[in-house]
Short mmCIF file of C-alpha atoms in Angstrom, two decimals:
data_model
loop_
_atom_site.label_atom_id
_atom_site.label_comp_id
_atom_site.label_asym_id
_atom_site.label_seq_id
_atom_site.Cartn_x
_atom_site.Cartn_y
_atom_site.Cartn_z
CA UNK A 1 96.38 68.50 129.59
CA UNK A 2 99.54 71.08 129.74
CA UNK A 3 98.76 74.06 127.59
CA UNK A 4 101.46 76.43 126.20
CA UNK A 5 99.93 79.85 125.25
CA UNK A 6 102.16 82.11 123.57
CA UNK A 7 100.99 85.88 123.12
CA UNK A 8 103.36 88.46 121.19
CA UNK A 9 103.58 92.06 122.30
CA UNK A 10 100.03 93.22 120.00
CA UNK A 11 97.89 91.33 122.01
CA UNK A 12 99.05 92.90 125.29
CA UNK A 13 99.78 96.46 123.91
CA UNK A 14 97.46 97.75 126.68
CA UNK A 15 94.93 97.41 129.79
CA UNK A 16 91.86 96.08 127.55
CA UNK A 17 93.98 93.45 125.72
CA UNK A 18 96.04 91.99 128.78
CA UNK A 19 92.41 91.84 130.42
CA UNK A 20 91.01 89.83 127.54
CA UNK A 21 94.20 87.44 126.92
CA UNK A 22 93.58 86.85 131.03
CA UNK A 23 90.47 85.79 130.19
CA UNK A 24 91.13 83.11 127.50
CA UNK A 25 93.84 81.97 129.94
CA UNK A 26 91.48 81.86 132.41
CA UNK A 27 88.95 79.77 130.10
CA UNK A 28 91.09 77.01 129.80
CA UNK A 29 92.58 76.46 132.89
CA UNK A 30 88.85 76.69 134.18
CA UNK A 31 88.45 73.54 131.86
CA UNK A 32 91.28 71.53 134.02
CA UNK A 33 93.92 71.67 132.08
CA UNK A 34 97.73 73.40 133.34
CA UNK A 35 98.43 76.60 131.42
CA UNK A 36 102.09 78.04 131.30
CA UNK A 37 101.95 81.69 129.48
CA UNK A 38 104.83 83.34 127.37
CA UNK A 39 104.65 86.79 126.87
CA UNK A 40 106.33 89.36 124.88
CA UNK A 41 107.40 92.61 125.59
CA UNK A 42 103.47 94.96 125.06
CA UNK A 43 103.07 96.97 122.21
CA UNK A 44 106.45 98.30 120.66
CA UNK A 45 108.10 98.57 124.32
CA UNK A 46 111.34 96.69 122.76
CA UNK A 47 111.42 99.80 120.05
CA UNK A 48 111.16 102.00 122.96
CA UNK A 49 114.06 100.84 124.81
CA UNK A 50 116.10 100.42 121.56
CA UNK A 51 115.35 103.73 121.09
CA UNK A 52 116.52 105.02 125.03
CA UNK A 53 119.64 103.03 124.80
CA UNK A 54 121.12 104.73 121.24
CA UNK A 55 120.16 108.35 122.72
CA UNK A 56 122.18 107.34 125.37
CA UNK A 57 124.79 105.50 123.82
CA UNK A 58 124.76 105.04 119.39
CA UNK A 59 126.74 102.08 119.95
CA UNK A 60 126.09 100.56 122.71
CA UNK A 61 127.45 97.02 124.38
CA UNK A 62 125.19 93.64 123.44
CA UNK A 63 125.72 92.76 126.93
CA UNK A 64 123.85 95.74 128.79
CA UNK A 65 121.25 96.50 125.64
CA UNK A 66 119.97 92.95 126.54
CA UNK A 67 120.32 93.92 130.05
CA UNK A 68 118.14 96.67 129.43
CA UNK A 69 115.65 94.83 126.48
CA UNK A 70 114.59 92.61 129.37
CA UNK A 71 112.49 94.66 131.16
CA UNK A 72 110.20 94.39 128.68
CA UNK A 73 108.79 91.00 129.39
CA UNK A 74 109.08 91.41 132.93
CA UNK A 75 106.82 94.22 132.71
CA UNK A 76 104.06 91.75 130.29
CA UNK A 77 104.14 88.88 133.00
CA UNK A 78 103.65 90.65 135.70
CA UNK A 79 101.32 92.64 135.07
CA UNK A 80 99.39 89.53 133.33
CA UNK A 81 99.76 88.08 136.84
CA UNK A 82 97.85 90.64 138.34
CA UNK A 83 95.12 90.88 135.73
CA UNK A 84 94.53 87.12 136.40
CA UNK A 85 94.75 87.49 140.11
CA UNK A 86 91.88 90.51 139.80
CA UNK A 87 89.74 88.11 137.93
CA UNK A 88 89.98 85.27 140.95
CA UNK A 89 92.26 82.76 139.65
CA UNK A 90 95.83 82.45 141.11
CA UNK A 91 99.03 83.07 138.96
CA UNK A 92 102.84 83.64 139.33
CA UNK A 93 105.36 85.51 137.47
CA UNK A 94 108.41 84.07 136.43
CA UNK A 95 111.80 85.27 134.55
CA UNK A 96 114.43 83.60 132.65
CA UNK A 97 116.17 83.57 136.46
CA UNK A 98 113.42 82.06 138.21
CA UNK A 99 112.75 79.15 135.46
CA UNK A 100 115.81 79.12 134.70
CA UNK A 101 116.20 79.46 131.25
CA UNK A 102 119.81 78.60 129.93
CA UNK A 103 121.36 79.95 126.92
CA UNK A 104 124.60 80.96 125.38
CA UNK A 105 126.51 83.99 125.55
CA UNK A 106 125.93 85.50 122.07
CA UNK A 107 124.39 88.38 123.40
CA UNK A 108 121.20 89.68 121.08
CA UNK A 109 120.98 86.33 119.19
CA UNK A 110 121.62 83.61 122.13
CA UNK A 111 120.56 79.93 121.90
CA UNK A 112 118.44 77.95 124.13
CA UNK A 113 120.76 75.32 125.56
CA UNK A 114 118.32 73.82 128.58
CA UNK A 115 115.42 75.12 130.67
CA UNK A 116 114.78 73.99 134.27
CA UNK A 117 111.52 72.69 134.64
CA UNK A 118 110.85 72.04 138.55
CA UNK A 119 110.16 75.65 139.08
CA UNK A 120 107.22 75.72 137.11
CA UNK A 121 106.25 72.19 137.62
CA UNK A 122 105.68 73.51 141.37
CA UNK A 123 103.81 76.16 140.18
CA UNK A 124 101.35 73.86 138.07
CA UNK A 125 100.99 71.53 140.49
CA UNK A 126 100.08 74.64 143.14
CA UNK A 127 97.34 74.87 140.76
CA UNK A 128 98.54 78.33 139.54
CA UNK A 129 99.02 80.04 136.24
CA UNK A 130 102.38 80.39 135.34
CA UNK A 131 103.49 83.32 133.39
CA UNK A 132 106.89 83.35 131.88
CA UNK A 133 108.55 85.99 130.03
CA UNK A 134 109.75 84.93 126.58
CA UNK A 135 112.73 86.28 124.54
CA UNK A 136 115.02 86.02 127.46
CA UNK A 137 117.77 83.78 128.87
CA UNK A 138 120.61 83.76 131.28
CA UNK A 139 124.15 82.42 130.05
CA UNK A 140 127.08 81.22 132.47
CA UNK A 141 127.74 83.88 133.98
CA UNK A 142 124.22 84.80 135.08
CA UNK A 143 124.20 87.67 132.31
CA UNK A 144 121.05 87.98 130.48
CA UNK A 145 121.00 86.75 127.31
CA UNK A 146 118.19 87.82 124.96
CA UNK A 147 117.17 85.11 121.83
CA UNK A 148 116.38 87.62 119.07
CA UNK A 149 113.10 89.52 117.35
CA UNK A 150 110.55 87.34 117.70
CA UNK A 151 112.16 84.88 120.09
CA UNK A 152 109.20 84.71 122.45
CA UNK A 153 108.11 82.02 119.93
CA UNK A 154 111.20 80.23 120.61
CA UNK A 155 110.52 80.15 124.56
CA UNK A 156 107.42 79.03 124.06
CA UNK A 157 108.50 75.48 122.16
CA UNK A 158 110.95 75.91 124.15
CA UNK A 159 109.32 75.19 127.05
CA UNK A 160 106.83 72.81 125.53
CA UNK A 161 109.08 70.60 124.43
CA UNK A 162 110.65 70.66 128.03
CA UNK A 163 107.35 70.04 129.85
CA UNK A 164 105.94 67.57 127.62
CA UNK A 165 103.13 70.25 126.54
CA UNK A 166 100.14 68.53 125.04
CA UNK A 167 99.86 71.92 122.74
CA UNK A 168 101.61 74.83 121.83
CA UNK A 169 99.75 77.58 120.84
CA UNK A 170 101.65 81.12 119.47
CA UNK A 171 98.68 83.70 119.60
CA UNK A 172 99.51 87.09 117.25
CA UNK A 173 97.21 89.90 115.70
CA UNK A 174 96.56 87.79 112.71
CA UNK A 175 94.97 84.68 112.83
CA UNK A 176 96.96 81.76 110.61
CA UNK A 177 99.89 81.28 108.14
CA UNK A 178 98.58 83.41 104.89
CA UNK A 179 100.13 82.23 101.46
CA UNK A 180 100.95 85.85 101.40
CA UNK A 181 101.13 88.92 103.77
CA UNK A 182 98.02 90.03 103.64
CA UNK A 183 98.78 93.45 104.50
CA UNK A 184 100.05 93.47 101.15
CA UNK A 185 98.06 90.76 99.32
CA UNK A 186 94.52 91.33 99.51
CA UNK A 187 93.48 88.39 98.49
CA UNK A 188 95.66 86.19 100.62
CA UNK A 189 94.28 82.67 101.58
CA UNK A 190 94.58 81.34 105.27
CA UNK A 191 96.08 78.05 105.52
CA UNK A 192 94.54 75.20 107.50
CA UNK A 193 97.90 73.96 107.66
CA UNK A 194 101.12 74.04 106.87
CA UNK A 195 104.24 71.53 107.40
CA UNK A 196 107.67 71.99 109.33
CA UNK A 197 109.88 72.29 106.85
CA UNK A 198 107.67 74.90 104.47
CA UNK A 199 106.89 77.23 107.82
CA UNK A 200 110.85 77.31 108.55
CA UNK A 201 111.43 78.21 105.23
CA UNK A 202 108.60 80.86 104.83
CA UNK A 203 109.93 82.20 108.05
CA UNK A 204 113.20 82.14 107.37
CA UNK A 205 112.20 84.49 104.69
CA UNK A 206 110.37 87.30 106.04
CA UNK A 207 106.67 85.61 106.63
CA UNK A 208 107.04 87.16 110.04
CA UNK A 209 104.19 84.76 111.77
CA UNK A 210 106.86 82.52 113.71
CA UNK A 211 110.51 83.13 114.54
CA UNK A 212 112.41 80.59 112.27
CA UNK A 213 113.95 79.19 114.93
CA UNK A 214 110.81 78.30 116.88
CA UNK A 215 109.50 76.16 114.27
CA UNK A 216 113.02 74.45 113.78
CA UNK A 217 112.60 73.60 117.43
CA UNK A 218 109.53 72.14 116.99
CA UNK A 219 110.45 70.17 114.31
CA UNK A 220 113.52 68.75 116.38
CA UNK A 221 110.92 67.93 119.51
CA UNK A 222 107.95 67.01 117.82
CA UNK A 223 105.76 70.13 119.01
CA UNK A 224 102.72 70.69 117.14
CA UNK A 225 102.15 73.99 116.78
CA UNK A 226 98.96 76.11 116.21
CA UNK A 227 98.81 79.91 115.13
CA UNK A 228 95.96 81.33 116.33
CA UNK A 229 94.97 85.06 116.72
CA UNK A 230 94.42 86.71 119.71
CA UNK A 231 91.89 89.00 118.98
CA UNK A 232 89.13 86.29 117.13
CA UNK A 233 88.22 82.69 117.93
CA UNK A 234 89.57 81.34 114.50
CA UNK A 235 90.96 77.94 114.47
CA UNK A 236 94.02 79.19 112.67
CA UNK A 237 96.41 77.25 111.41
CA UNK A 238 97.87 74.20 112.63
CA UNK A 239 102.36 73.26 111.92
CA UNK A 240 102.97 69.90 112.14
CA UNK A 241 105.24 67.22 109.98
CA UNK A 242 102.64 66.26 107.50
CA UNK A 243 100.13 67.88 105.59
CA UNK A 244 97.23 66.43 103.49
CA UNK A 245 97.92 69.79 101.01
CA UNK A 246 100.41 67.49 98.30
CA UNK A 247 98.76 69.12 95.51
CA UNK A 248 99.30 72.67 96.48
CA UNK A 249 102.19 73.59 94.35
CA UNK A 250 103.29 76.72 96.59
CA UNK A 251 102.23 77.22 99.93
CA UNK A 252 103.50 80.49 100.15
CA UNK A 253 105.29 83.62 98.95
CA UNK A 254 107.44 86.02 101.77
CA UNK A 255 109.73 89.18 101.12
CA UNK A 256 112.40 90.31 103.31
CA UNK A 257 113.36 93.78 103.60
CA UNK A 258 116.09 93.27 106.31
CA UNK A 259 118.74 92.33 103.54
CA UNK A 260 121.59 93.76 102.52
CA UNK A 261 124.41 92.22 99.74
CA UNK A 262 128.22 92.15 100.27
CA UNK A 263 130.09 91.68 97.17
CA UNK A 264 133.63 90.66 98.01
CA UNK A 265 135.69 92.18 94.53
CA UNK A 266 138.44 90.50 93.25
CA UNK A 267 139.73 88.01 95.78
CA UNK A 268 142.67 85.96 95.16
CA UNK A 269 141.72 82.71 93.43
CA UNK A 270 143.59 80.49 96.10
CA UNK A 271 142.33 77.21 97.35
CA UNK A 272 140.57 77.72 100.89
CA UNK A 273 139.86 81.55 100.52
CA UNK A 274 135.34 80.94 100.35
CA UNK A 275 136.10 78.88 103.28
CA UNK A 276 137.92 81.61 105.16
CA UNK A 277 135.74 84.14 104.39
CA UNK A 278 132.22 82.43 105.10
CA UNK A 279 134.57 81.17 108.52
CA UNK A 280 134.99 84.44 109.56
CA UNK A 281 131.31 85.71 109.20
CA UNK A 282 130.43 82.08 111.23
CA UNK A 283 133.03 82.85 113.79
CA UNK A 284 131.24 86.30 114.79
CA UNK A 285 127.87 84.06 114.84
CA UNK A 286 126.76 86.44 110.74
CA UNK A 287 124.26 84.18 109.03
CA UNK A 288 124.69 84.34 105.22
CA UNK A 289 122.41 83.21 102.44
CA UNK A 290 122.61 83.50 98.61
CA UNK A 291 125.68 82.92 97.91
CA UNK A 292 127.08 83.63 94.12
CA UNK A 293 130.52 83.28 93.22
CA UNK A 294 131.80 84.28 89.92
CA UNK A 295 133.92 81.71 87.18
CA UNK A 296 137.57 82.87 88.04
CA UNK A 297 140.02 85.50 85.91
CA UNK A 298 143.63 86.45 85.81
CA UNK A 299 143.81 84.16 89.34
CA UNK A 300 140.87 86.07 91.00
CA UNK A 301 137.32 85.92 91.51
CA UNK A 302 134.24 88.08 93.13
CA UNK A 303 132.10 86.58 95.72
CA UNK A 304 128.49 88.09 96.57
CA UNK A 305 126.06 87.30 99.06
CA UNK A 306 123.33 88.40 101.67
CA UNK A 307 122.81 89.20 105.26
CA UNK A 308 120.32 91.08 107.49
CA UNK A 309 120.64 94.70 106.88
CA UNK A 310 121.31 94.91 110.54
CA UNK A 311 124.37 93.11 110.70
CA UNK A 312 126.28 94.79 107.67
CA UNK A 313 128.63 96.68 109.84
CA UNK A 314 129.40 94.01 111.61
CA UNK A 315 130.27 91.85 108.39
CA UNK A 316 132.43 94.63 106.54
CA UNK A 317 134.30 95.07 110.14
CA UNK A 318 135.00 91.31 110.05
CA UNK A 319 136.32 91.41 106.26
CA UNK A 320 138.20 94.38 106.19
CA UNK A 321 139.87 93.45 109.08
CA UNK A 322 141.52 90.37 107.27
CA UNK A 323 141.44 92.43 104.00
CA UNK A 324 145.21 92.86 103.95
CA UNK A 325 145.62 88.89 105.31
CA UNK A 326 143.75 85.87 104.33
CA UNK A 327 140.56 87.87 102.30
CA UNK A 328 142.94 89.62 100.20
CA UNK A 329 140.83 91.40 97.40
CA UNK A 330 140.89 94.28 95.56
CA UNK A 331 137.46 96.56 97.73
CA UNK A 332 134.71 95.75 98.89
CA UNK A 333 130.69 96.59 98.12
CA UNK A 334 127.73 96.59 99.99
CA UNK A 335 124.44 97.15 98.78
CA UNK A 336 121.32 97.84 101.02
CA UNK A 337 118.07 98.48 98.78
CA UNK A 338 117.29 95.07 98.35
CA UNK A 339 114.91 92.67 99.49
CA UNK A 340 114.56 88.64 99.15
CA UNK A 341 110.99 87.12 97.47
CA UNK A 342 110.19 83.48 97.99
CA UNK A 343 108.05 80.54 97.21
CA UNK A 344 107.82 78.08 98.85
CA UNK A 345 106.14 74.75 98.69
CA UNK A 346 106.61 70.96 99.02
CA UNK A 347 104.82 70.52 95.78
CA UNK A 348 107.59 72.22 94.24
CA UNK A 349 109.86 68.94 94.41
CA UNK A 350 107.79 66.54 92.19
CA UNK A 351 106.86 69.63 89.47
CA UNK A 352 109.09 71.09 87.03
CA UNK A 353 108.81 74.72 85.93
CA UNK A 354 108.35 76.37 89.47
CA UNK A 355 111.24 78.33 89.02
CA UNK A 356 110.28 79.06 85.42
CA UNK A 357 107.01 80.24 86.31
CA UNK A 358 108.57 82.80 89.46
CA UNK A 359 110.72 84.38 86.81
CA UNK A 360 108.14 85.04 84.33
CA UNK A 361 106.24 86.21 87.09
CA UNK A 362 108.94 89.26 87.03
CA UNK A 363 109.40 89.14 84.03
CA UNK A 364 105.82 90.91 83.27
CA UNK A 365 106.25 93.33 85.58
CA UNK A 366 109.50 94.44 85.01
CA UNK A 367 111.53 93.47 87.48
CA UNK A 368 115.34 92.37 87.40
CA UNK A 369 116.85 89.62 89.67
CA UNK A 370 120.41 89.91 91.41
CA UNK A 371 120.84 86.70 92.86
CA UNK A 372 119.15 83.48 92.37
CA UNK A 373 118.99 80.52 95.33
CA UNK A 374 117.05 77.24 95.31
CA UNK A 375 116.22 74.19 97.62
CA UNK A 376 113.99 71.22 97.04
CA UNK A 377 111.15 73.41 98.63
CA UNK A 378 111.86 77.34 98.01
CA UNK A 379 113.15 79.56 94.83
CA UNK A 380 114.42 83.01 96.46
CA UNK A 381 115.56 85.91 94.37
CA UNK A 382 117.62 89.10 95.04
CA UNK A 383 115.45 92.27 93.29
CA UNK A 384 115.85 96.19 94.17
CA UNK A 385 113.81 96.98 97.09
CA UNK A 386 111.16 99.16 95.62
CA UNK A 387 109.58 96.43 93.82
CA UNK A 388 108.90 93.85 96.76
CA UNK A 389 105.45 94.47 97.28
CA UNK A 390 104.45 94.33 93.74
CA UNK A 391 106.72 91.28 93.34
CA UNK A 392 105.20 89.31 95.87
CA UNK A 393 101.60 89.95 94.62
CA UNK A 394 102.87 89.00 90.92
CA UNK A 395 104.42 85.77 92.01
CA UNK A 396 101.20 85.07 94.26
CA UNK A 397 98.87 86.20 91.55
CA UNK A 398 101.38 83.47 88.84
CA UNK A 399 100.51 80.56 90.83
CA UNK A 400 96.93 81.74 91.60
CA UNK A 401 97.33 81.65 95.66
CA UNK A 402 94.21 83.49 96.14
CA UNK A 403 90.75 83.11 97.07
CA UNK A 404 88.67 83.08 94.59
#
């Protein structure tokens, strides 16, 4: 069997926990089976660097901060490779070079486009450990290319999906999908499982467990996945297209602090104007979400929505730049306290009242909504930041998520 092990930057913040994630590598290649290792960058190393690069520079280019952001994994896998070499089993290093790992140019948020696999089919059939570093490509012109927080995860299906990987394991420091954080929800129930399409969404939202784009991946490929934790034996929980959990209403409740809402004030009501704006934001590669747009007046309208708090600049710099052009409108507001709460749940499509439920939910404790946005599986609301934490344990205390 081919084993993908995926281990974020937590499990190999130091000596003791790079020796003991050797060791559970170690454990299964010992039982015959070819293991290929992603890494992520140990302990908050990326933070670090982030940190070095804006002392240097406050603004500095994509291309060089991923330049720079790279490091980080190198430094995982090799070292990795030298804890498993101490313990008497061979291993090998390899970066997004070496694989090679192909991606686009959208520097800080590039996409997988193809991964060589010959390099570390070699290296399997040497009988070795490969080690590769995750969150890391290499675009056209041999510039490194970085995938995004939390894009190890992506590498790692990534690269299953490439080599035909009987499993794909992502290890982290908790050990399965929760219906809730439990950081912040005591009572928070593992799941067993959990499908495609409810992960993405919970992920897409804040869960934090998988990068959104992993499980999208898998989806596309077929790659079961299993979230595990790398500090316990737990069987955690396992991702795949079907579930046997039809009569769990909700799965799941997220909140996402990384939002931020643009309102776009009085924009000329002229045929085509949404679709230049939203094409503008798509152009510079700015995801958007809820979108509201308000009933038109005196030949203009308002149009609000969210991003990641961490693109906002970017966004007003695209708008106001075509302000005086095709986005005529009369100014602009941004508003950065806010946060996103979910549900989410494939139950949710053959039972009324979910949505009914959520609000009264908030309701009790107070809390008003901004922005409203549904899908057959998820109800996501725009609320003042303050309150996400006791939101989310309202809405997961509503539909009685818990364990008892």
């Amino acid at each position: 069997m081919l084993i993908v092990k995926k281990f974020g930057g937590t499990s190999v913040a130091n000596k003791e926990r790079i020796l003991n994630v050797a060791k559970r590598c170690i454990e299964e290649y010992k039982k015959g089976n070819e293991v290929v290792v992603v890494l992520s960058a140990m302990g908050k190393k990326t933070d670090e660097l982030i940190a070095q690069a804006r002392d240097i520079n406050p603004n500095p280019q994509k291309r060089e901060l991923d330049m720079l952001l790279t490091v980080g994994e190198q430094t995982s896998v090799a070292l990795m490779a030298m804890a498993i070499d101490s313990l008497g089993v061979p291993a090998v290093s390899l970066n997004a070079f070496q694989v090679a790992m192909h991606t686009t140019s959208a520097y800080g948020n590039a996409r997988l486009k193809r991964i060589d696999t010959e390099r570390i089919r070699n290296e399997l059939d040497a009988k070795r450990i490969v080690i590769v570093t995750g969150f890391q490509g290499i675009d056209k012109q041999d510039n490194y290319a970085t995938l995004g927080r939390g894009g190890s995860d992506t590498t790692a299906v990534a690269l299953a999906a490439a080599l035909k990987a009987d499993s794909c394991e992502i290890y982290t420091d908790v050990d399965g999908v929760y219906t809730a954080d439990p950081r912040f929800v005591k009572n928070a129930r593992k799941l067993n499982e959990i499908t495609y399409d409810e992960m993405l969404d919970l992920a897409s939202l804040g869960a934090g467990v998988l990068h959104n784009r992993s499980v999208e991946m898998a989806k596309k490929y077929g790659v079961q996945l299993v979230v595990r934790s790398s500090l316990n034996m737990s069987e955690g929980t396992v991702v795949k297209e079907e579930t046997r959990m039809e009569e769990m209403l909700v799965s799941g409740v997220a909140g996402d602090k990384n939002t931020a809402r643009i309102s776009v004030i009085g924009l000329q009501d002229n045929p085509g104007v949404t679709f230049k704006l939203f094409q503008h934001l798509a152009n510079h590669n700015i995801n958007v979400d809820i979108i509201l747009q308000s009933v038109a007046r005196e030949g203009t309208k308002d149009v609000s929505f969210t991003v990641a708090e961490d693109v906002v600049e970017d966004a007003l710099e695209v708008i106001k730049r075509h302000k005086n052009t095709s986005l005529a409108c009369d100014y602009i507001e941004v508003e950065t306290a806010v946060a996103k709460v979910s549900v989410v749940g494939a139950g949710m499509m053959s039972n009324p009242g979910v949505a009914a439920k959520m609000f009264e939910a908030l309701y009790d404790i107070g809390v008003t909504i901004k922005m409203i946005a549904t899908s057959e599986i998820r109800i996501t609301v725009l609320i003042d930041e303050a309150y996400t934490e006791q939101a989310i344990k309202a809405v997961h205390d509503k539909f009685m998520l818990g364990e008892a």
